[in-house]
Coordinates of C-alpha atoms in Angstrom, one line a residue:
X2 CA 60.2 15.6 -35.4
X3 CA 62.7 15.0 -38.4
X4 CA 60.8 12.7 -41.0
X5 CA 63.6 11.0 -42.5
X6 CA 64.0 11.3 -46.4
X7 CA 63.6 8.4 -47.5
X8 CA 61.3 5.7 -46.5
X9 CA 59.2 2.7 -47.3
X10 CA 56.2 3.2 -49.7
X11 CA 53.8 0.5 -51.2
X12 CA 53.4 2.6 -54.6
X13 CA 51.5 1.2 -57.9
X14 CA 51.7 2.2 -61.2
X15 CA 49.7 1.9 -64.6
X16 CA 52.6 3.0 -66.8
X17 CA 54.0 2.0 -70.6
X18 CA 55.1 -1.1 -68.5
X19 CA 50.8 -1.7 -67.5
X20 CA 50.1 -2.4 -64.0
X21 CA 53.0 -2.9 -61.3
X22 CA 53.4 -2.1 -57.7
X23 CA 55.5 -3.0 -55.2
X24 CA 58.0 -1.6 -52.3
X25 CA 59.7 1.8 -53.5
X26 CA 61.9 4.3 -51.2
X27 CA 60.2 7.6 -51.5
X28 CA 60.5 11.4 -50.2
X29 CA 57.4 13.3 -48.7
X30 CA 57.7 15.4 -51.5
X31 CA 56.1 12.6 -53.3
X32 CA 52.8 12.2 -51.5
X33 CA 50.0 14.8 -52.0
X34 CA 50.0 17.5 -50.2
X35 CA 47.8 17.4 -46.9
X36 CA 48.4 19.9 -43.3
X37 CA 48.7 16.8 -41.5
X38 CA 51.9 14.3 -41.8
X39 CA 51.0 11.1 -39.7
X40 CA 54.1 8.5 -38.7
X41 CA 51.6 4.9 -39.9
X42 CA 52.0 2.4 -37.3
X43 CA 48.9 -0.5 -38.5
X44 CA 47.0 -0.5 -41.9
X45 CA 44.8 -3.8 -42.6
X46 CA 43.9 -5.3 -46.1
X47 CA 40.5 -4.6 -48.0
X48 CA 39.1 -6.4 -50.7
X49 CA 39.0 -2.9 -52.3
X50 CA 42.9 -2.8 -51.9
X51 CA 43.7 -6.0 -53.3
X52 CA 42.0 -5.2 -56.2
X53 CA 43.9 -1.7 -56.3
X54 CA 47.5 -3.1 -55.8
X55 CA 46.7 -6.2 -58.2
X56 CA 45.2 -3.9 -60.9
X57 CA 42.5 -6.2 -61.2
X58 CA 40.3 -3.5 -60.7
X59 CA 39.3 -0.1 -61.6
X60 CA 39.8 1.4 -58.1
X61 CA 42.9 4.2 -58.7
X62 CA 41.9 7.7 -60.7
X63 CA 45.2 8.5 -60.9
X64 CA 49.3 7.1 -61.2
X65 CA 51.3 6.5 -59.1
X66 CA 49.9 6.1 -55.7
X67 CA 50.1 4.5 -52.3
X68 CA 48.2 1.4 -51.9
X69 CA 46.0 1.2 -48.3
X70 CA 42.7 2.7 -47.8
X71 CA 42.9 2.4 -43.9
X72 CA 45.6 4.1 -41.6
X73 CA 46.5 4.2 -37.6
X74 CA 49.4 6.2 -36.5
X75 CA 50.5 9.6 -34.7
X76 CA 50.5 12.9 -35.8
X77 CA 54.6 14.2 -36.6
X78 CA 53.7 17.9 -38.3
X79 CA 50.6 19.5 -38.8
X80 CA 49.7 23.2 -40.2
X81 CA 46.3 22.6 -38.7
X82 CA 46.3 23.6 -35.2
X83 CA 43.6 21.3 -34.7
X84 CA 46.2 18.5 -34.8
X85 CA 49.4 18.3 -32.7
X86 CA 52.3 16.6 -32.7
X87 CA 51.7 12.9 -30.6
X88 CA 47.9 13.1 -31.2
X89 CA 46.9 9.5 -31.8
X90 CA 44.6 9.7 -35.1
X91 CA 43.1 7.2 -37.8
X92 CA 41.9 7.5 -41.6
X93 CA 39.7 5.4 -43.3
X94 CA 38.6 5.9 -46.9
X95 CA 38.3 10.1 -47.8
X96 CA 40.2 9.1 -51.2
X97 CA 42.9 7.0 -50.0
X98 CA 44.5 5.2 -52.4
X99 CA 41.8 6.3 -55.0
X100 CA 42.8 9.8 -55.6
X101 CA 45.5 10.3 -52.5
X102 CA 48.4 8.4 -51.3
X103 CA 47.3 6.0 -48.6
X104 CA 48.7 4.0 -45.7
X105 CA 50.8 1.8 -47.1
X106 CA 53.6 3.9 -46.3
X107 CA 55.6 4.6 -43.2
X108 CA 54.6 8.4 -43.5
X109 CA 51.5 9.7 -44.9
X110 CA 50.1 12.9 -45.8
X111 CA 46.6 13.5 -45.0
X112 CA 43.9 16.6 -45.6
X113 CA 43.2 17.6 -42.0
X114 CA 39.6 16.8 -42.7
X115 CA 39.9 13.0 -43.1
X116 CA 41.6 12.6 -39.6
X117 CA 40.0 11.3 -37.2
X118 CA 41.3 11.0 -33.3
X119 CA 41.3 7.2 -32.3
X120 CA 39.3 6.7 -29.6
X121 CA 41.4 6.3 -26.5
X122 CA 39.6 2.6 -25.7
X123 CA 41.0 1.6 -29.7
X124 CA 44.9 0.8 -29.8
X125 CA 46.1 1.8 -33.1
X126 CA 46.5 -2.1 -34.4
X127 CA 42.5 -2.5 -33.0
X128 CA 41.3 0.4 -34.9
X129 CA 42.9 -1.4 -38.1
X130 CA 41.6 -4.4 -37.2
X131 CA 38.4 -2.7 -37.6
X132 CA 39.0 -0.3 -40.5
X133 CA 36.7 0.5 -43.4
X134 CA 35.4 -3.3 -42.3
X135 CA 34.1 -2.7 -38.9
X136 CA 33.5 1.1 -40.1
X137 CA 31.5 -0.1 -42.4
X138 CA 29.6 -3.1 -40.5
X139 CA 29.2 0.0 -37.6
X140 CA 27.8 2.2 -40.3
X141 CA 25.3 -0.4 -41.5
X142 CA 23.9 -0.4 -38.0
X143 CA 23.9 2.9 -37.3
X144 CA 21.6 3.4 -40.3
X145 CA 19.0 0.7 -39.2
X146 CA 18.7 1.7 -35.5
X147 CA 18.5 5.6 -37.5
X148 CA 15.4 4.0 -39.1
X149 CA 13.9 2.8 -36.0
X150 CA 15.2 -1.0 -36.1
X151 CA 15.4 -2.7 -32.8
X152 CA 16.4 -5.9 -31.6
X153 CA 12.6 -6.7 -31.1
X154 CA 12.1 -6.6 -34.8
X155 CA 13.9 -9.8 -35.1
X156 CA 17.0 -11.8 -36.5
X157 CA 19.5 -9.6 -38.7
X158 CA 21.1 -12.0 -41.0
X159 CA 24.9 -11.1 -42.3
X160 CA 25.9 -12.1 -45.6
X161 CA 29.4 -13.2 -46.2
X162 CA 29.8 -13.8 -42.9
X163 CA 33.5 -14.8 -42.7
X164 CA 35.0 -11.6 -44.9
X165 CA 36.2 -8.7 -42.7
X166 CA 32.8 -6.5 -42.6
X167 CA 30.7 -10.0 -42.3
X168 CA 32.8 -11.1 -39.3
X169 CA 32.9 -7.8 -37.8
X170 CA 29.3 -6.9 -38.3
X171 CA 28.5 -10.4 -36.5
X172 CA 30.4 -9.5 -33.4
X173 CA 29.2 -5.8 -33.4
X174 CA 25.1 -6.7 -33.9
X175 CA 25.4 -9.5 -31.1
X176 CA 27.4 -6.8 -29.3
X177 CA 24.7 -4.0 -29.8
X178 CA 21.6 -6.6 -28.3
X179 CA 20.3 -8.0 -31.8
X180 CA 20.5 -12.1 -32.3
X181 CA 22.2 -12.3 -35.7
X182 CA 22.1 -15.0 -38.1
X183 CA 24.9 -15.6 -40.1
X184 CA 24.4 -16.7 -43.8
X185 CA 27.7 -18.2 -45.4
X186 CA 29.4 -21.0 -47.7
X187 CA 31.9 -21.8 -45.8
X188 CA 31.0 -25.0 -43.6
X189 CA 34.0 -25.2 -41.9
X190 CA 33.7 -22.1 -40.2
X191 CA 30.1 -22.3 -38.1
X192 CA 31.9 -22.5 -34.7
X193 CA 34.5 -19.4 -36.1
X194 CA 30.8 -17.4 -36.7
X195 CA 29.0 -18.8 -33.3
X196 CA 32.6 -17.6 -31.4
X197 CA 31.6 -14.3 -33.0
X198 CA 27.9 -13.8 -31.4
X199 CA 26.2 -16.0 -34.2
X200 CA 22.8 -17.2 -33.2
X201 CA 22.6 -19.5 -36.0
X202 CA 24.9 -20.4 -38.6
X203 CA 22.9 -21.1 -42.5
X204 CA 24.4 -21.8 -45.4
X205 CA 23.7 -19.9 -48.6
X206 CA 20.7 -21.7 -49.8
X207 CA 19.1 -20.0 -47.0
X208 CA 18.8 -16.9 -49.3
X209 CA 18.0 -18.7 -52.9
X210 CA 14.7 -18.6 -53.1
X211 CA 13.2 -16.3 -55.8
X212 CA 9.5 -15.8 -55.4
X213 CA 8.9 -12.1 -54.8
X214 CA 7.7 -12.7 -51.4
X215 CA 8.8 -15.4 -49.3
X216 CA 7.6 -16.4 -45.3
X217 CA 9.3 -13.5 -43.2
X218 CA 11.9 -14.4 -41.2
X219 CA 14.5 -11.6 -40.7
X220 CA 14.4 -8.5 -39.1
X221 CA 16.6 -6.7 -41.6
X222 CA 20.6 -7.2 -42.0
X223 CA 23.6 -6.5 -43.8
X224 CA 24.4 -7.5 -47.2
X225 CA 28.0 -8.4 -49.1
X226 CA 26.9 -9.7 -51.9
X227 CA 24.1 -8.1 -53.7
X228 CA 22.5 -9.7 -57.0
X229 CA 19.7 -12.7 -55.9
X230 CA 21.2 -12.8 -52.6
X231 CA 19.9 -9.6 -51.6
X232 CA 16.3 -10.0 -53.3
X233 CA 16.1 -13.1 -51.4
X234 CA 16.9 -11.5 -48.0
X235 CA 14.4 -8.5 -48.6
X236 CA 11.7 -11.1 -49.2
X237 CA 12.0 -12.6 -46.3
X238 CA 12.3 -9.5 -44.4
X239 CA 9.8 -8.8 -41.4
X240 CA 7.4 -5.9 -41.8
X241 CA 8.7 -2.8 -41.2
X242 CA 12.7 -4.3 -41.0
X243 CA 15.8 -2.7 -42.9
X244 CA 18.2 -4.1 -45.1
X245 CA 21.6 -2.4 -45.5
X246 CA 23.3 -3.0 -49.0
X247 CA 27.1 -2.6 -48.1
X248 CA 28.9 -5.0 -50.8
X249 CA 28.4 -6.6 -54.8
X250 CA 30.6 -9.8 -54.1
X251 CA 28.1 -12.0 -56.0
X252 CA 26.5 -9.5 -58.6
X253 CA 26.1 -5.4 -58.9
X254 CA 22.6 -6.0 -59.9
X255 CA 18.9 -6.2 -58.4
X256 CA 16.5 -8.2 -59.8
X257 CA 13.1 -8.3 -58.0
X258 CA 9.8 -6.4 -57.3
X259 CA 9.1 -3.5 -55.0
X260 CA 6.3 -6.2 -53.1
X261 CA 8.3 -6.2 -50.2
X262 CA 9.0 -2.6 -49.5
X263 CA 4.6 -1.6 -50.4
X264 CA 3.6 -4.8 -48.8
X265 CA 5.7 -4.8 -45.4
X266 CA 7.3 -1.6 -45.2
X267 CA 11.1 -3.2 -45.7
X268 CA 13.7 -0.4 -46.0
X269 CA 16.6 -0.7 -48.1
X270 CA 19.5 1.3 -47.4
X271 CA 22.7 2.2 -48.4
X272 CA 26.2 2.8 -46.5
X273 CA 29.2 4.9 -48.8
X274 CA 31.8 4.5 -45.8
X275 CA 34.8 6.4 -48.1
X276 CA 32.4 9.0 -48.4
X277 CA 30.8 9.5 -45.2
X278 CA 30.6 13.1 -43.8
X279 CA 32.9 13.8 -41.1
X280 CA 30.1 14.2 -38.2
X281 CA 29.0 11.1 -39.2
X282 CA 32.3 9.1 -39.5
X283 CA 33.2 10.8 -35.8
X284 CA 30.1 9.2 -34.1
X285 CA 30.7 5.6 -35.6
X286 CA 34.3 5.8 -34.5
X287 CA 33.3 6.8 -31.2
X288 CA 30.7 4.0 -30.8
X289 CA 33.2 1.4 -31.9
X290 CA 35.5 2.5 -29.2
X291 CA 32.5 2.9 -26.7
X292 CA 29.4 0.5 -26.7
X293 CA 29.9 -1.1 -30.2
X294 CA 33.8 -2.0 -29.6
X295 CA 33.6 -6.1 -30.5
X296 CA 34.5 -8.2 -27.9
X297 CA 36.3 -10.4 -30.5
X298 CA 38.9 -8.6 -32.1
X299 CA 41.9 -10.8 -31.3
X300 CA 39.9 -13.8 -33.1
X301 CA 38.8 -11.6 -36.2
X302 CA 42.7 -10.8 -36.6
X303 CA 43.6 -13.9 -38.3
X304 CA 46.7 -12.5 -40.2
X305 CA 49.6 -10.1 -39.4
X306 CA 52.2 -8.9 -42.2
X307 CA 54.6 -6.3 -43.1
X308 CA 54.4 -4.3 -46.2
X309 CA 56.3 -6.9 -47.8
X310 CA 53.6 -9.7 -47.1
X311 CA 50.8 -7.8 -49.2
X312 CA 51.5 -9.3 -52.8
X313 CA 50.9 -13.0 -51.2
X314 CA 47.6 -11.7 -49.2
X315 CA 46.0 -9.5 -52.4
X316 CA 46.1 -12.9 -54.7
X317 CA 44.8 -15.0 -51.7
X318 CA 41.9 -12.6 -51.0
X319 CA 40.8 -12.3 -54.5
X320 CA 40.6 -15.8 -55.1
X321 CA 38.2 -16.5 -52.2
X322 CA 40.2 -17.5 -49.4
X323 CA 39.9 -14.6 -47.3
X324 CA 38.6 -15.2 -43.4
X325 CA 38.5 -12.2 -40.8
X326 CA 40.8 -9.2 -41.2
X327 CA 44.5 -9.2 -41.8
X328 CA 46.2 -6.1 -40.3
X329 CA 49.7 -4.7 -42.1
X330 CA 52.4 -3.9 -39.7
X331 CA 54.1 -0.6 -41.0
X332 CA 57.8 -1.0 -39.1

């Protein structure tokens, strides 16, 4: 297939001019070399990108690049016969728009290792409606059940609930057979969270307390927001429950004692989804297109854009108005 030379790039810059991005017609020449040239179809907005394509955070090694950590799209040349020409594929993370050129582009250029074939159940604008979100709500999972979590354990609570990975991580857990509890500030959105799979909706207070052991009332769950959030969830924790640390919204930092994990047994673990190894990023993709695939997609979706829309939804996200996943049309 003739890529045509050229096309529509969402490319930033820390230059003498300091931090700009914005629409810019480029050649293929210009993105980093990679055996597998993908025509991008969907890409969907991350926190993680808006502070990228804002500059409001240090997310890029290196100048210029691509904005878009996620991509959906088919394969138009490959050097790697592993990938063909028409194979429907996805990237998530692997260095996109970090160290590579990422998705917001109508081409792309990809190392064949970070491709991954979409699962035939996902449509390309479904997989971006998951993305590194739902990857990384999937993830989360997959690390507790790993470490013998059930549904018997008890409630798993999800902290910033309404974000992408909250929302999504609500619809998977319910969807997996655990009752999940959702814990966010937003009042106006219980029934948005209950539509979702949420067993109860509690606002944040629920995790403020910060005595180093509290009544247990959670089996484990997924934190967003780190700082006394998270030392409030793992001291109400169950006996023997997990905790998966996936987000620093509130605060980078820990501040408690090790009570709950020599006095119950509570795991906490961690999820890197842009680093994942490939075996594992192939299982989560094929559970979210098999038994984990949310029933809710369509309502997590609140937003669809072009390229040109991403300024307007980078400013919004940052300053806190963010709800469910907004997914980029790349036409």
């Amino acid at each position: 297939m003739a890529i045509p030379d050229p096309f529509t790039a969402f490319r930033i810059h820390q230059d003498d001019q300091g931090h700009h991005s914005g629409l810019e017609s480029i050649g293929l020449d210009q993105l980093n070399p990679g055996e597998v040239v993908v025509r991008a179809e969907w890409s969907s907005v991350n926190y993680k990108d808006a502070l990228a394509g804002t500059g409001k955070g240090r997310i890029l090694r290196r100048f210029p690049l691509v904005g878009g950590i996620d991509v959906a799209g088919t394969v138009v040349a490959s050097t790697d016969p592993a990938w063909r020409e028409g194979d429907a594929v996805l990237a998530t993370g692997c260095g996109l728009s970090e160290t590579r050129d990422g998705g917001y582009s109508h081409y792309v250029r990809l190392e064949s290792s970070a491709v991954i074939a979409r699962p035939p159940a996902l449509s390309a604008r479904e997989a971006m409606i998951l993305g590194t979100a739902g990857f990384t709500a999937a993830l989360a999972l997959l690390r507790m059940v790993d470490n013998r979590l059930t549904p018997a354990h008890g409630p798993l609570a999800v902290t910033g609930a309404t974000g992408g990975v909250g929302s999504l991580a609500v619809d998977i857990f319910s969807r997996a057979g655990f009752e999940v509890h959702a814990i966010s500030g937003k009042a106006d959105q219980v029934a948005y969270l209950r539509g979702l799979g949420a067993r109860e909706v509690l606002p944040r207070d629920a995790l403020a307390t910060t005595r180093p052991m509290e009544s247990a009332r959670f089996g484990g769950g997924l934190d967003n927001a780190g700082g006394p959030m998270l030392a409030s969830l793992l001291a109400q924790t169950l006996p023997y429950g997990s905790v998966v640390s996936a987000g620093l919204a509130a605060s980078p930092a820990l501040d408690m004692t090790v009570m709950p994990f020599i006095i119950r047994g509570v795991s906490l673990l961690g999820v890197s989804s842009s680093s994942a190894p490939r075996t594992l990023r192939e299982q989560v993709w094929d559970m979210l297109g098999g038994a984990w695939k949310p029933h809710h997609l369509e309502t997590i979706c609140t937003r669809e854009i072009g390229l040109d829309g991403l300024p307007t939804v980078f400013d919004g996200m940052l300053a806190g108005g963010s709800l469910g996943r907004t997914v980029v049309r790349i036409d």
